[in-house]
Tab-separated table of C-alpha atoms in Angstrom:
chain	number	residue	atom	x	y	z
A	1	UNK	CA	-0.741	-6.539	22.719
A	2	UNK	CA	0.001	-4.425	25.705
A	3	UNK	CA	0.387	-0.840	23.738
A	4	UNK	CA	-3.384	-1.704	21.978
A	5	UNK	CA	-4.453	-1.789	25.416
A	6	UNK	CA	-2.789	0.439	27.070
A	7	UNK	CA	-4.033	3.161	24.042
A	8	UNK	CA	-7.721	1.848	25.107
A	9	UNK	CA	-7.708	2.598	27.898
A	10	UNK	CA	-6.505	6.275	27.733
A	11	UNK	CA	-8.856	6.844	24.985
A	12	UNK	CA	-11.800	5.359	27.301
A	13	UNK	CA	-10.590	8.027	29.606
A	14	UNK	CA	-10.872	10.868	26.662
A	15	UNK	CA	-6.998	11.478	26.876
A	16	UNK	CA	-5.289	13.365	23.829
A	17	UNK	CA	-3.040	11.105	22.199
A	18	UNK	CA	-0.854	12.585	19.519
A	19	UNK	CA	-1.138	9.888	16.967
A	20	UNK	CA	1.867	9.809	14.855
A	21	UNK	CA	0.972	6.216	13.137
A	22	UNK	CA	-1.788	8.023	11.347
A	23	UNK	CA	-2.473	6.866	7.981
A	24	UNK	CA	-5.680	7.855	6.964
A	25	UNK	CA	-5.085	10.976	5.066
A	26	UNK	CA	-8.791	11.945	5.282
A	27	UNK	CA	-8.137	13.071	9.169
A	28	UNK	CA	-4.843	14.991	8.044
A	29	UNK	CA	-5.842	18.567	6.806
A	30	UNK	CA	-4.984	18.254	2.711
A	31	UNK	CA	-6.871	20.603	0.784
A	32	UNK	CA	-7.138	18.521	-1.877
A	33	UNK	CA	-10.257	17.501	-0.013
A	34	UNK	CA	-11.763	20.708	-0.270
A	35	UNK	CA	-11.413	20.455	-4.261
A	36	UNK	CA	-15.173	19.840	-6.157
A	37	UNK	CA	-13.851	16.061	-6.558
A	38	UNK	CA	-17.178	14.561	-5.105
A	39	UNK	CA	-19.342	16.425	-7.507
A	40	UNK	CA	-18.055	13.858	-9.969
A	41	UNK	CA	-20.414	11.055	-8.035
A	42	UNK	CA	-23.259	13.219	-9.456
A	43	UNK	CA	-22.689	11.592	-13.355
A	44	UNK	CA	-25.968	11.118	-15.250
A	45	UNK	CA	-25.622	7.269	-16.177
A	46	UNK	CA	-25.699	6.506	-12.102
A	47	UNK	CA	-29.279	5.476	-12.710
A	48	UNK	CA	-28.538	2.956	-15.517
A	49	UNK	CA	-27.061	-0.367	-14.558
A	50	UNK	CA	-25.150	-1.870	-16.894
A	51	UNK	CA	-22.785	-4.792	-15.197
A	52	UNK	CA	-19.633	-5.804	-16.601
A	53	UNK	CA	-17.574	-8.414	-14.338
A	54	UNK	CA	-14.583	-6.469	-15.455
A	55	UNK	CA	-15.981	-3.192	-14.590
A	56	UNK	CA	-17.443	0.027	-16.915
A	57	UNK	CA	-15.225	0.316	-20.275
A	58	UNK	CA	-15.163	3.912	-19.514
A	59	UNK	CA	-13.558	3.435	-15.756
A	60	UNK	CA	-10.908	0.685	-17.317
A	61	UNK	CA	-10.130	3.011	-20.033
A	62	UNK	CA	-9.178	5.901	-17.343
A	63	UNK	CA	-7.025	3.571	-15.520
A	64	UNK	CA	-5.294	2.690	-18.870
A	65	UNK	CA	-4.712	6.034	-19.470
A	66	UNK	CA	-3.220	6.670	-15.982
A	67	UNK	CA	-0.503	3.706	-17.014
A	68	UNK	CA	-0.075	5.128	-19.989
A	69	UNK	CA	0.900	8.446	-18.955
A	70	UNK	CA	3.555	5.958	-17.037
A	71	UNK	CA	4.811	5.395	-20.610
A	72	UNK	CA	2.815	1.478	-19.850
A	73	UNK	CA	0.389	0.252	-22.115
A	74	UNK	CA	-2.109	-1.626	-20.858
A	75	UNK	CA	-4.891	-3.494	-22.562
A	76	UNK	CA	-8.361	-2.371	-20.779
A	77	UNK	CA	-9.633	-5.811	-21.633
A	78	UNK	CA	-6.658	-7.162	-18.854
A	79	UNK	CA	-8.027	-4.768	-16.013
A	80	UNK	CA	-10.519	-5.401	-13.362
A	81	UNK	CA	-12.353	-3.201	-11.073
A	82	UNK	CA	-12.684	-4.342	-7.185
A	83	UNK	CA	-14.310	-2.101	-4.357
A	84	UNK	CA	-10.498	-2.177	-3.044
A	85	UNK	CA	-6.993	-4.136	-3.287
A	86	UNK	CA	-7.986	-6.442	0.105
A	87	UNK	CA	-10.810	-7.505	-2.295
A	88	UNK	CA	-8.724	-7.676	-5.056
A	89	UNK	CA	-6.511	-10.155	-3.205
A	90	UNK	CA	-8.946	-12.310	-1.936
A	91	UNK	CA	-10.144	-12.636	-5.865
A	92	UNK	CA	-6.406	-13.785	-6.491
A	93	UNK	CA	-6.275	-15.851	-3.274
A	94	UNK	CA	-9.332	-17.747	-5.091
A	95	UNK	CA	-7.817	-17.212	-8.395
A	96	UNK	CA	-4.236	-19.146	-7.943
A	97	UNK	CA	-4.678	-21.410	-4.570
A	98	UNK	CA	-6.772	-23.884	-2.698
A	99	UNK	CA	-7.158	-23.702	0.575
A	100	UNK	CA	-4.020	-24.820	3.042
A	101	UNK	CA	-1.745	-23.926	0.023
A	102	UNK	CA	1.230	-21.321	0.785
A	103	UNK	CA	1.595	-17.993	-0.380
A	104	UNK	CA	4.977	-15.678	0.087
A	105	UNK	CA	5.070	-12.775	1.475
A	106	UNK	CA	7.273	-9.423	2.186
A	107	UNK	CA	9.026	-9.193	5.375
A	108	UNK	CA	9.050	-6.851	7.027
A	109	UNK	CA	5.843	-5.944	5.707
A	110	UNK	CA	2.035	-4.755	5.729
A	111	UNK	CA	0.356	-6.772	8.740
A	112	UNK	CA	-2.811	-6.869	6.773
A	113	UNK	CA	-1.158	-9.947	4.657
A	114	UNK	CA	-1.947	-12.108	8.180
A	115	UNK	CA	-5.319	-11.558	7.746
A	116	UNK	CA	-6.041	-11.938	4.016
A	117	UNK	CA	-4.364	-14.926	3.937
A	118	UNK	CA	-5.378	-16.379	6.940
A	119	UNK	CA	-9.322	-15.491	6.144
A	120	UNK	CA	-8.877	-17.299	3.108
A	121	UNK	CA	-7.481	-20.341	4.785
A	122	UNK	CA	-3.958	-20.179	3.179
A	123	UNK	CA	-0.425	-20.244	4.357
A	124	UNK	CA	2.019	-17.557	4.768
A	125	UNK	CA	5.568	-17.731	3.935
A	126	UNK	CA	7.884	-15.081	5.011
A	127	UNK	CA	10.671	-14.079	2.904
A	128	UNK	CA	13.343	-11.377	3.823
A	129	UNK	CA	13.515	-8.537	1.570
A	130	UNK	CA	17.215	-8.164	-0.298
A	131	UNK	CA	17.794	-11.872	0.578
A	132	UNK	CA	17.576	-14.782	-1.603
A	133	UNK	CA	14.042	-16.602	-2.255
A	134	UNK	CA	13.298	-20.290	-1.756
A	135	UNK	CA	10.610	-21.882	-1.372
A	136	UNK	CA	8.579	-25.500	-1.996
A	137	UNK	CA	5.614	-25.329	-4.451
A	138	UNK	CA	4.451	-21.253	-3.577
A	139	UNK	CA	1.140	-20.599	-5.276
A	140	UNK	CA	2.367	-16.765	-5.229
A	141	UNK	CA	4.670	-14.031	-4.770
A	142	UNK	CA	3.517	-10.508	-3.020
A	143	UNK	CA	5.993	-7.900	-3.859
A	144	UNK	CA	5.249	-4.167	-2.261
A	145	UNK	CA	6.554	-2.121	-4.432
A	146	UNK	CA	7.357	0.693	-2.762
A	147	UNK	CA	7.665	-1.836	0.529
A	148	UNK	CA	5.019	-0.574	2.945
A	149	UNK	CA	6.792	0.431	5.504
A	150	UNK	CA	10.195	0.448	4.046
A	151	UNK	CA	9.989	2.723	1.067
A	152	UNK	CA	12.380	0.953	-1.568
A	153	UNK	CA	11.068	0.199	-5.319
A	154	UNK	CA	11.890	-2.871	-6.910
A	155	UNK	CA	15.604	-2.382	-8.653
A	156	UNK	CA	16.251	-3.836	-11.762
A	157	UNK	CA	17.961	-6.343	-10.303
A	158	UNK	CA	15.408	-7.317	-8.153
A	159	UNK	CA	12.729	-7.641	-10.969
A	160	UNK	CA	14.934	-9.802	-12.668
A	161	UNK	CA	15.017	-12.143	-9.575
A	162	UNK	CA	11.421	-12.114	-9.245
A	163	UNK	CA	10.646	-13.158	-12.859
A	164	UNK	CA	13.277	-15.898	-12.845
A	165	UNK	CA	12.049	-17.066	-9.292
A	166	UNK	CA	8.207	-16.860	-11.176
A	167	UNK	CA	9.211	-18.755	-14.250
A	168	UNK	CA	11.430	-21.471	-12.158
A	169	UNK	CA	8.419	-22.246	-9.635
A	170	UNK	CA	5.292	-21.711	-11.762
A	171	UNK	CA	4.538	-18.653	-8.816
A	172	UNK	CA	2.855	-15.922	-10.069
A	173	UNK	CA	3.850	-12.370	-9.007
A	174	UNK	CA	1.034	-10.127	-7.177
A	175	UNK	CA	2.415	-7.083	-6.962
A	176	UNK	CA	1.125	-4.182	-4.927
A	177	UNK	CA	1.711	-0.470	-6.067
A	178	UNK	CA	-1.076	1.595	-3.960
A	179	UNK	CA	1.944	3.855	-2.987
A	180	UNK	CA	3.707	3.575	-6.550
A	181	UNK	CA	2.793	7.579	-6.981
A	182	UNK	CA	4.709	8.101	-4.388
A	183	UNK	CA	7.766	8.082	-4.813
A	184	UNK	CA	10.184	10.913	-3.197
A	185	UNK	CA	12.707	11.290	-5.949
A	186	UNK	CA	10.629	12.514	-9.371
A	187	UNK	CA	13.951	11.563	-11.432
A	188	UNK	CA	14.004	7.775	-10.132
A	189	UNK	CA	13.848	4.961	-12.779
A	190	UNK	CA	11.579	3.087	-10.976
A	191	UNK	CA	9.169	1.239	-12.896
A	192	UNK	CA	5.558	-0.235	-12.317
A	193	UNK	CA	5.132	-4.231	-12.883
A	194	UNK	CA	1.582	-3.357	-15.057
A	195	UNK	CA	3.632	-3.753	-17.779
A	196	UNK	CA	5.496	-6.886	-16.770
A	197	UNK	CA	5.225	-9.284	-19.978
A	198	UNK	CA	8.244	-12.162	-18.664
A	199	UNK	CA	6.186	-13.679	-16.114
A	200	UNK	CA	2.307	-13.846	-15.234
A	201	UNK	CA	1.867	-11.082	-12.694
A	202	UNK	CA	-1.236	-9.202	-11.129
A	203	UNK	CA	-0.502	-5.689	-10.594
A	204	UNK	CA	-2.703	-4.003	-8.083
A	205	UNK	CA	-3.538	-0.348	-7.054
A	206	UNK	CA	-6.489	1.990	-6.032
A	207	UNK	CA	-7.908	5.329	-5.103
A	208	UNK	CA	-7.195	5.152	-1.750
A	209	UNK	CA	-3.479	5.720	-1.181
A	210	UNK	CA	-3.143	7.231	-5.326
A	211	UNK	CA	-5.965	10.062	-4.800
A	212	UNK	CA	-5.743	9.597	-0.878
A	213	UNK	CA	-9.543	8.627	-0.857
A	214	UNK	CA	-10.378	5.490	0.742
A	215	UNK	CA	-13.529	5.845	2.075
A	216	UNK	CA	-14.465	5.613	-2.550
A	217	UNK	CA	-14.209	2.292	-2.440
A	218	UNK	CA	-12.436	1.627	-6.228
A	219	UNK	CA	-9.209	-0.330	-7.034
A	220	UNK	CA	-7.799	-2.176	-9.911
A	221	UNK	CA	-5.884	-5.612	-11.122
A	222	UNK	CA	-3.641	-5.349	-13.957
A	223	UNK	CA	-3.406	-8.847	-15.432
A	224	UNK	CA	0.273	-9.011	-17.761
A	225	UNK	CA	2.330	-11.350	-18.440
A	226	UNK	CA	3.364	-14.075	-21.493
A	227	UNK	CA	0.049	-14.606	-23.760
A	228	UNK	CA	-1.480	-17.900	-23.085
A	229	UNK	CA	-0.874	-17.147	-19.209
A	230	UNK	CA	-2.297	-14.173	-19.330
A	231	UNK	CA	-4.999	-14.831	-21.305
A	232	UNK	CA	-6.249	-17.841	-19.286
A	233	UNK	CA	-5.749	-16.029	-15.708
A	234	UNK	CA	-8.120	-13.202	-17.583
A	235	UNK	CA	-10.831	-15.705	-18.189
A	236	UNK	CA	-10.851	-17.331	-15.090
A	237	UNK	CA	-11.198	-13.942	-13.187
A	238	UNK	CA	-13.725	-12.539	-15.040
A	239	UNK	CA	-15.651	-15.594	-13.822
A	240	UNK	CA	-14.744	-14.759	-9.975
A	241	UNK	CA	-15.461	-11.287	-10.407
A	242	UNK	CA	-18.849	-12.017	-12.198
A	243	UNK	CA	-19.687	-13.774	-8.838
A	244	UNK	CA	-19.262	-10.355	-6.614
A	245	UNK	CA	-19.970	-7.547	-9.054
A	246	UNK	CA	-19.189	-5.197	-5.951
A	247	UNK	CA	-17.953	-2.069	-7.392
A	248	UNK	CA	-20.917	0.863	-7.325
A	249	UNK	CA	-22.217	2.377	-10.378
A	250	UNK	CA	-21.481	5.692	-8.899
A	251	UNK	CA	-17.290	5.167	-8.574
A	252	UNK	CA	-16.775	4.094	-11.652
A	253	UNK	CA	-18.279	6.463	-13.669
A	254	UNK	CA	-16.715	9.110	-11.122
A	255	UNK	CA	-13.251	7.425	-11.451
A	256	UNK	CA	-12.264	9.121	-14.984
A	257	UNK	CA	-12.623	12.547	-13.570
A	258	UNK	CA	-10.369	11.293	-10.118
A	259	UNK	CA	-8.008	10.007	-12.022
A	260	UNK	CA	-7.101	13.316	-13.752
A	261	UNK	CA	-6.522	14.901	-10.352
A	262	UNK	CA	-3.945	12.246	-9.155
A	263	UNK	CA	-0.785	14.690	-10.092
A	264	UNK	CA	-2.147	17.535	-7.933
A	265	UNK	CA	-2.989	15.363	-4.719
A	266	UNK	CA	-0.091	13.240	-4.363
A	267	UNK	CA	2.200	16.311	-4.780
A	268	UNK	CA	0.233	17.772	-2.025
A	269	UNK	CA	0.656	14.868	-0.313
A	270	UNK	CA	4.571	14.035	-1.072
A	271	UNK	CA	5.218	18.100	0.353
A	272	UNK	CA	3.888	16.780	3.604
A	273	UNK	CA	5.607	13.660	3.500
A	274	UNK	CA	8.898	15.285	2.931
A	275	UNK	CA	8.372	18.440	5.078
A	276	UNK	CA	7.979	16.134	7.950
A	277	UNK	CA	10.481	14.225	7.325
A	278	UNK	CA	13.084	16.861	7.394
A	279	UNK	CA	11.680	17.915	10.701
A	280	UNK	CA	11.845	14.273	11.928
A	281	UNK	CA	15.875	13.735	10.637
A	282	UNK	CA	16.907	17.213	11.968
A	283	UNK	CA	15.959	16.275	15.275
A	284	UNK	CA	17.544	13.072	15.218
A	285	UNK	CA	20.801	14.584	13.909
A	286	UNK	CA	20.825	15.687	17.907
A	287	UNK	CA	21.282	11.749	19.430
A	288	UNK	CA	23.825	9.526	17.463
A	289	UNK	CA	21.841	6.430	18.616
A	290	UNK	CA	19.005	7.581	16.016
A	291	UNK	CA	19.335	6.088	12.572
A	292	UNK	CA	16.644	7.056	10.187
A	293	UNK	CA	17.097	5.296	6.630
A	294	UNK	CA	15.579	7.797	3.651
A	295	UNK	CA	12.697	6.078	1.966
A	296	UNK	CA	12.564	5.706	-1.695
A	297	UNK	CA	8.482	6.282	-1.682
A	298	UNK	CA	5.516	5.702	0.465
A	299	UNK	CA	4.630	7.906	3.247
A	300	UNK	CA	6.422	6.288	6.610
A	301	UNK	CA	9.535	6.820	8.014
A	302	UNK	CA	11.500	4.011	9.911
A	303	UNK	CA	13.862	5.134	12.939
A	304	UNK	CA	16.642	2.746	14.525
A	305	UNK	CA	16.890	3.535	18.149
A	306	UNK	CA	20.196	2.022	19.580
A	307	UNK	CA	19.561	0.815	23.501
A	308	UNK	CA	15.475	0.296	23.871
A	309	UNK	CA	13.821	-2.322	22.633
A	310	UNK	CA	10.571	-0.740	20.260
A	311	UNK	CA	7.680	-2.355	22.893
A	312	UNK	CA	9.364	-0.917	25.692
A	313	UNK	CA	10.232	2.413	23.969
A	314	UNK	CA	6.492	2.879	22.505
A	315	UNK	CA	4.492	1.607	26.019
A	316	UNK	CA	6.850	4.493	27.777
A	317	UNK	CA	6.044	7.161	25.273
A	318	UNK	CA	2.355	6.584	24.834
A	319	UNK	CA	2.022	5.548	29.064
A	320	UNK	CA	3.878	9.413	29.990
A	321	UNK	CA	3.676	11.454	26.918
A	322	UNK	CA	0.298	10.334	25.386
A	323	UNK	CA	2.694	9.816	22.090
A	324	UNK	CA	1.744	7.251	19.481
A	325	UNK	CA	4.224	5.135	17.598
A	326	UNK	CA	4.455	1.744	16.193
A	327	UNK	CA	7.402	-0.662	16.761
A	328	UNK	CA	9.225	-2.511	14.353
A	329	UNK	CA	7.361	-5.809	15.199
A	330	UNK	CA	3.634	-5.127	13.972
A	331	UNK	CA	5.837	-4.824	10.683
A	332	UNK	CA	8.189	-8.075	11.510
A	333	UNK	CA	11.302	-5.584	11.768
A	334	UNK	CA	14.243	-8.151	12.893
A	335	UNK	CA	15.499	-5.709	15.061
A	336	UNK	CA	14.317	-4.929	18.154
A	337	UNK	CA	14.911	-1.292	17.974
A	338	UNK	CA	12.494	-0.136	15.362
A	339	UNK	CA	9.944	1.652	15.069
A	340	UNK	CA	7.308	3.362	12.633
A	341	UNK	CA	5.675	6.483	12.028
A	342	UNK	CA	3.778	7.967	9.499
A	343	UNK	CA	4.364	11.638	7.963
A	344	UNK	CA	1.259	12.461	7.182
A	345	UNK	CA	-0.034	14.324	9.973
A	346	UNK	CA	0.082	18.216	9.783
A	347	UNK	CA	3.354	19.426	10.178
A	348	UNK	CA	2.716	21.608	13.511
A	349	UNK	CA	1.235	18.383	14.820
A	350	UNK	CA	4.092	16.066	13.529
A	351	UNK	CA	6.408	18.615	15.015
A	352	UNK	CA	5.351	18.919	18.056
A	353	UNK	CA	5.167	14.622	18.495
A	354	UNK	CA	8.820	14.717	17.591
A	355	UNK	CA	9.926	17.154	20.114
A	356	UNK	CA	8.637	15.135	22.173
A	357	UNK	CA	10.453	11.751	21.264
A	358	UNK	CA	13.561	13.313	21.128
């Protein structure tokens, strides 16, 4: 697409771009990074080997613990250990469909899903988020929850559509909650699908949007749902994940120890969030053609620019200002107007790229 080449070019020429769809949090200046968290890959069983398709009892036992402390209990015997959720997917992919089958998806939504799907020779499905679902023999449901880019958690309502829709069209629910720990109000009811029990659903999440590390390699699938559902799906992946056995010694026994430390990073990481966002809506508050939605979670904001189209606006701000933003379309916005922007960055930095915008 024209901005991808137009930002590879100025980077072949060594131009500063301020890069304001960052999302890797390990280029963003949190301390938490700083913290003696790698000293837990240093565990004394590293040099034993001792495979479980599932993954160590010790590692599943942490991330039971983490749901519990979600007031969710979860059987360690129904989670399973993947290097990250893109693997985790393709295990479900292999799991629930053949290839050329159809799979539904969130729109607007994650542009990995293209890929993941399409690498594992199935069909996507787009289905508009708030609207009613149809659909003619779907081998699955993704639901983001919070919806990456979005920000909204599944309401109650909404869960109750999803299990209905599940149940009516034998469609199992894969649910995706990597920014579930995120979520901006601390007195929201919103509630993870691990615990699901009404229809069979996959719950997935990881290390590297929870504890902001995702260069350690370590995510999870939470297999609920009614009994003999359930219990089948869990036999059946255990003999998928037997195949790869991809997760390192080294993670898992490290992952108890991360897992304690969740609290403390993603409240560092939620300060940022909502420090730049306040900077981002105060300027805005200066053009009345600037609508920017409040996100329930998750760690992008979404502005609504009346009179530019977002490919126009974003070529024009990178081309003079060497600003980065994404528009609305990498996410399958319906509007022409939108675009995206992370709030990680440091705030001087995020500052600074919104001055400019505006």
């Amino acid at each position: 697409n024209p901005i991808s080449l137009l930002l590879d070019t100025k980077r072949e020429k060594n131009e500063r771009i301020l890069d304001l769809t960052q999302s890797n949090p390990t280029l963003c200046g949190f301390k938490y990074l700083e913290n003696p968290l790698f000293q837990n890959l240093n565990h004394p069983n590293n040099k034993n080997y001792t495979p479980d398709p599932r993954g160590l009892l010790t590692a599943r036992e942490a991330v039971a613990k983490y749901y519990l402390e979600k007031n969710i209990t979860v059987s360690p015997g129904h989670i399973f250990l993947t290097s990250s959720t893109s693997e985790a997917y393709t295990f479900l992919f292999k799991l629930l469909a053949n290839p050329g089958d159809m799979v539904l998806a969130p729109s607007p939504g994650y542009p990995l899903f293209d890929y993941l799907l399409g690498l594992n020779d199935l069909r996507m499905e787009k289905y508009r988020l708030l609207r009613g679902l149809s659909a003619k023999n779907p081998k699955a449901l993704i639901w983001v929850n919070p919806n990456n880019p979005t920000g909204n958690f599944a309401s109650e309502e909404e869960r109750k559509i999803l299990n209905q829709f599940s149940l009516k069209n034998n469609c199992p629910l894969l649910v995706d909650e990597v920014f579930f720990d995120y979520g901006w109000d601390k007195n929201s009811k919103r509630r993870s699908f691990a615990g699901n029990s009404e229809a069979l659903t996959f719950t997935l999440s990881g290390i590297s949007k929870i504890l902001g590390l995702p260069q350690m390699k370590i995510s999870w699938i939470v297999v609920s749902g009614p009994k003999s559902l359930r219990e089948e799906a869990v036999r059946r992946l255990e003999i998928i994940a037997d195949t790869y056995l991809s997760v390192n010694t080294p993670v898992q026994n490290a992952l108890p120890a991360w897992l304690e430390a969740v609290p403390a990073v993603s409240d560092e990481i939620l300060a940022r969030v909502r420090t730049n966002f306040t900077s981002l809506t105060e300027a805005a508050k200066k053009n009345p053609n600037i609508k920017i939605p409040k996100p329930e979670g998750g760690w992008y904001a979404t502005l609504h620019i009346k009179g530019v189209t977002d490919e126009d606006f974003c070529l024009k701000l990178l081309r003079e200002k060497n600003v980065l933003v994404h528009p609305g379309y990498f996410y399958d916005f319906e509007e022409e107007n939108c675009l995206v922007v992370s709030l990680l960055l440091p705030h001087e930095e995020f500052k600074e790229g919104v001055r400019i915008i505006f």
